[in-house]
Coordinates of C-alpha atoms in Angstrom, one line a residue:
M24 CA -0.2 0.4 -0.2
K25 CA 2.8 2.4 1.1
K26 CA 4.7 1.7 -2.3
L27 CA 1.5 2.4 -4.4
F28 CA 0.7 5.7 -2.4
I29 CA 4.5 6.7 -3.4
V30 CA 3.8 6.1 -7.3
A31 CA 0.5 7.8 -6.9
I32 CA 1.7 10.9 -5.6
T33 CA 4.9 10.6 -8.3
A34 CA 2.4 10.3 -11.1
L35 CA 0.3 13.0 -9.5
G36 CA 3.6 15.4 -9.4
F37 CA 4.8 14.6 -13.3
T38 CA 1.2 15.6 -14.3
F39 CA 1.2 18.9 -12.8
A40 CA 5.0 19.6 -13.7
A41 CA 3.8 18.5 -17.3
Q42 CA 0.6 20.8 -17.2
A43 CA 2.6 23.7 -16.1
Q44 CA 5.3 22.9 -18.6
D45 CA 2.0 23.2 -21.3
A46 CA 0.7 26.3 -19.5
A47 CA 4.6 28.2 -19.8
T48 CA 4.9 27.4 -23.0
S49 CA 1.7 28.1 -24.2
T50 CA 1.0 31.6 -22.0
N51 CA 4.2 33.0 -21.0
G52 CA 6.1 33.5 -24.1
G53 CA 5.1 37.0 -23.8
Q54 CA 5.1 37.7 -20.3
T55 CA 8.7 37.7 -19.7
A56 CA 9.3 39.4 -22.9
Q57 CA 11.2 42.8 -23.1
G58 CA 9.2 45.8 -22.9
K59 CA 6.6 44.0 -20.4
W60 CA 6.0 45.5 -16.6
L61 CA 5.9 43.6 -13.7
I62 CA 4.4 43.9 -10.3
E63 CA 4.9 41.7 -7.5
A64 CA 4.0 41.1 -3.7
N65 CA 5.7 38.3 -1.7
T66 CA 4.7 36.5 1.6
G67 CA 7.8 35.5 3.6
F68 CA 8.0 32.7 6.1
G69 CA 11.4 32.3 8.0
G70 CA 13.7 34.3 9.9
Q71 CA 13.4 35.5 13.2
A72 CA 11.0 37.7 15.1
G73 CA 12.3 41.2 15.5
T74 CA 15.0 40.7 13.4
P75 CA 14.9 42.8 10.1
A76 CA 14.4 40.4 7.1
A77 CA 14.7 43.2 4.5
N78 CA 11.3 42.8 3.5
T79 CA 9.1 44.4 0.6
G80 CA 6.6 41.7 0.9
F81 CA 3.9 40.6 3.2
N82 CA 4.7 39.1 6.5
L83 CA 4.2 37.8 9.4
N84 CA 6.5 36.4 12.1
S85 CA 6.1 35.7 15.7
S86 CA 8.5 34.3 18.1
D87 CA 9.3 34.1 22.0
G88 CA 6.3 36.6 22.3
E89 CA 7.4 38.8 20.0
T90 CA 5.8 39.8 16.6
S91 CA 7.1 41.8 13.2
W92 CA 4.8 42.2 10.1
S93 CA 6.0 43.9 7.0
I94 CA 3.9 45.2 4.1
G95 CA 5.1 46.0 0.3
A96 CA 5.3 45.5 -3.3
E97 CA 7.8 45.5 -5.9
G98 CA 7.7 46.3 -10.0
G99 CA 9.8 45.9 -12.7
Y100 CA 10.5 46.2 -16.3
F101 CA 12.2 43.7 -18.7
V102 CA 15.0 45.5 -20.4
A103 CA 15.4 42.1 -22.2
D104 CA 13.7 38.9 -22.6
D105 CA 13.6 37.3 -19.6
L106 CA 15.5 40.2 -17.5
A107 CA 13.8 42.4 -15.4
V108 CA 15.3 45.2 -13.5
K109 CA 13.2 45.6 -10.2
V110 CA 12.5 48.0 -7.5
G111 CA 10.6 47.7 -4.0
L112 CA 9.6 49.0 -1.4
G113 CA 8.4 47.9 2.0
F114 CA 7.3 48.9 5.6
Q115 CA 8.0 46.6 8.8
D116 CA 6.8 46.9 12.5
Y117 CA 8.7 45.2 15.1
E118 CA 6.7 44.7 18.3
G119 CA 8.2 47.1 20.9
D120 CA 11.7 47.7 18.8
G121 CA 9.9 50.2 16.2
S122 CA 9.5 50.3 12.7
S123 CA 11.3 50.6 9.4
F124 CA 11.4 51.6 5.9
N125 CA 12.9 49.3 3.4
Y126 CA 13.8 49.7 -0.1
K127 CA 15.3 47.1 -2.8
V128 CA 16.8 47.1 -6.2
G129 CA 17.8 44.4 -8.3
A130 CA 17.6 42.2 -11.2
K131 CA 15.4 39.1 -12.0
Y132 CA 16.1 36.5 -14.6
Y133 CA 13.6 33.6 -15.7
I134 CA 15.8 30.4 -16.7
A135 CA 14.0 29.4 -19.7
S136 CA 11.3 31.9 -18.8
M137 CA 10.0 29.7 -15.8
I138 CA 12.3 29.8 -13.4
P139 CA 13.0 32.9 -11.5
V140 CA 16.4 33.7 -10.0
Q141 CA 17.2 37.2 -8.4
V142 CA 19.9 39.3 -6.8
D143 CA 19.2 42.4 -5.0
Y144 CA 20.4 44.7 -2.5
V145 CA 18.3 45.6 0.4
G146 CA 18.3 48.8 2.6
I147 CA 16.5 49.3 5.7
S148 CA 16.1 52.9 7.0
E149 CA 15.0 53.3 10.7
K150 CA 14.8 57.0 12.3
D151 CA 17.3 58.0 14.8
A152 CA 19.5 54.7 13.8
D153 CA 23.1 54.6 14.3
E154 CA 23.5 52.6 11.5
N155 CA 21.0 51.5 8.9
P156 CA 21.5 47.6 7.9
S157 CA 21.7 46.4 4.4
F158 CA 21.2 43.2 2.8
L159 CA 22.1 41.1 -0.1
G160 CA 19.7 39.2 -1.6
L161 CA 19.8 35.6 -3.5
Q162 CA 16.6 34.3 -4.6
G163 CA 15.4 31.5 -6.7
G164 CA 12.4 29.4 -7.1
Y165 CA 9.4 28.5 -9.6
A166 CA 7.0 30.4 -12.0
I167 CA 3.7 28.8 -12.1
F168 CA 1.8 30.9 -14.8
L169 CA -2.1 30.7 -14.4
G170 CA -3.1 32.6 -17.3
E171 CA -2.1 35.4 -19.6
N172 CA -1.0 38.2 -17.0
V173 CA -0.7 36.1 -13.7
S174 CA 1.8 33.9 -12.1
I175 CA 2.5 32.3 -8.3
E176 CA 6.0 31.9 -7.9
P177 CA 7.3 29.8 -4.7
G178 CA 11.0 30.4 -3.8
L179 CA 13.7 30.4 -1.5
R180 CA 15.1 33.4 -0.3
Y181 CA 18.8 33.9 1.2
S182 CA 19.7 37.9 2.6
I183 CA 23.1 38.1 3.4
A184 CA 23.7 41.1 6.0
L185 CA 26.4 43.2 5.2
N186 CA 27.0 45.5 8.0
D187 CA 28.9 44.2 10.9
D188 CA 28.5 46.9 13.4
S189 CA 24.6 47.1 12.9
Y190 CA 22.0 45.4 15.3
A191 CA 21.2 43.5 12.2
T192 CA 24.2 41.3 11.7
E193 CA 22.7 37.9 11.2
D194 CA 21.8 36.4 7.7
V195 CA 18.3 35.5 7.1
F196 CA 16.7 32.4 5.0
Q197 CA 12.9 32.3 4.3
F198 CA 10.7 30.5 2.3
Q199 CA 8.5 33.0 0.0
I200 CA 5.2 32.6 -2.5
G201 CA 5.2 35.5 -4.5
F202 CA 2.3 36.7 -6.6
A203 CA 3.2 38.3 -10.0
L204 CA 1.3 40.3 -12.6
H205 CA 2.6 40.5 -16.3
F206 CA 1.6 43.4 -18.5

């Protein structure tokens, strides 16, 4: 019975992958083409509450009685087929520790128009901070195109802390689910 279950799950996975490949081949030919626009919102899971995750997406994190949340969005322009230059803005609140304004600049490349990889610089601006932390972000995932203008992009993100003297000296690893509109 256990082997039958594994075979069924594997077959279901291959069926889903084949359908996603067909959908991507038939619908995203122009979605990541030069001259198109991209608007994204991400949800982030992971990191530690109270630690800046350099977030320009939607996030809610609670750990050891501390809660942090963020809201934001990103936009981009495809300067070449499958290559978008992006900017993002976000706001993050740390329970009892204040809040921050986050900004992001970077580039996103779609390998075979379906596998997005991204590199970016994220800065955090806090009022009355001695030093504002910054991160180098590395991200990768898979784009599931649901139609002409919509994709869901689950992936992993690793934010590398660039400041040694800041309070945010820890790297942050997150699982993200992105929602993108392509115009």
